[in-house]
C-alpha cells in the first residue's frame, strides 16, 4: 500500500494516490478484511443484507462487493447519483438505500469507509 498513497514534500505538501496501486490493493486485500470482519461478527456472508462501501468509484465497488461473496446483499451504488462525497459517502449511500427500499430487520449491512478510494 505504501506505493499507492504518498505525501509529496515540496513547496505545497500534496496528498497523492497511484490509482492502479490503490485499485489493486482494494480489490485484493479489502475482500479478505471484510470476510474476517463478517466472520468475527459470527455471521456468514449469506446473512449480509447490504454492502455499503465508500462511494468513490463504481469500477471498484462492484468487483469488491462480488469478492466479499454475499450473494443476497444489495450493493449501494450512490456514487452514480451523488459522486464521491468523501467522508459522507457511506451514511449518504446507506440513507439512499434505505429510502429506496428499507432492509428487512434480520439482514445486516456490511459498511466500510475505506474500499473504493
mmCIF file with all atom_site columns, C-alpha atoms in Angstrom, residues 28 87 105:
data_model
loop_
_atom_site.group_PDB
_atom_site.id
_atom_site.type_symbol
_atom_site.label_atom_id
_atom_site.label_alt_id
_atom_site.label_comp_id
_atom_site.label_asym_id
_atom_site.label_entity_id
_atom_site.label_seq_id
_atom_site.pdbx_PDB_ins_code
_atom_site.Cartn_x
_atom_site.Cartn_y
_atom_site.Cartn_z
_atom_site.occupancy
_atom_site.B_iso_or_equiv
_atom_site.pdbx_formal_charge
_atom_site.auth_seq_id
_atom_site.auth_comp_id
_atom_site.auth_asym_id
_atom_site.auth_atom_id
_atom_site.pdbx_PDB_model_num
ATOM 1 C CA . UNK A 1 28  ? -7.328  -7.948 -3.463 1.00 0.00 ? 28  UNK A CA 1
ATOM 2 C CA . UNK A 1 87  ? -16.383 11.085 4.367  1.00 0.00 ? 87  UNK A CA 1
ATOM 3 C CA . UNK A 1 105 ? -34.969 -6.428 10.040 1.00 0.00 ? 105 UNK A CA 1
#
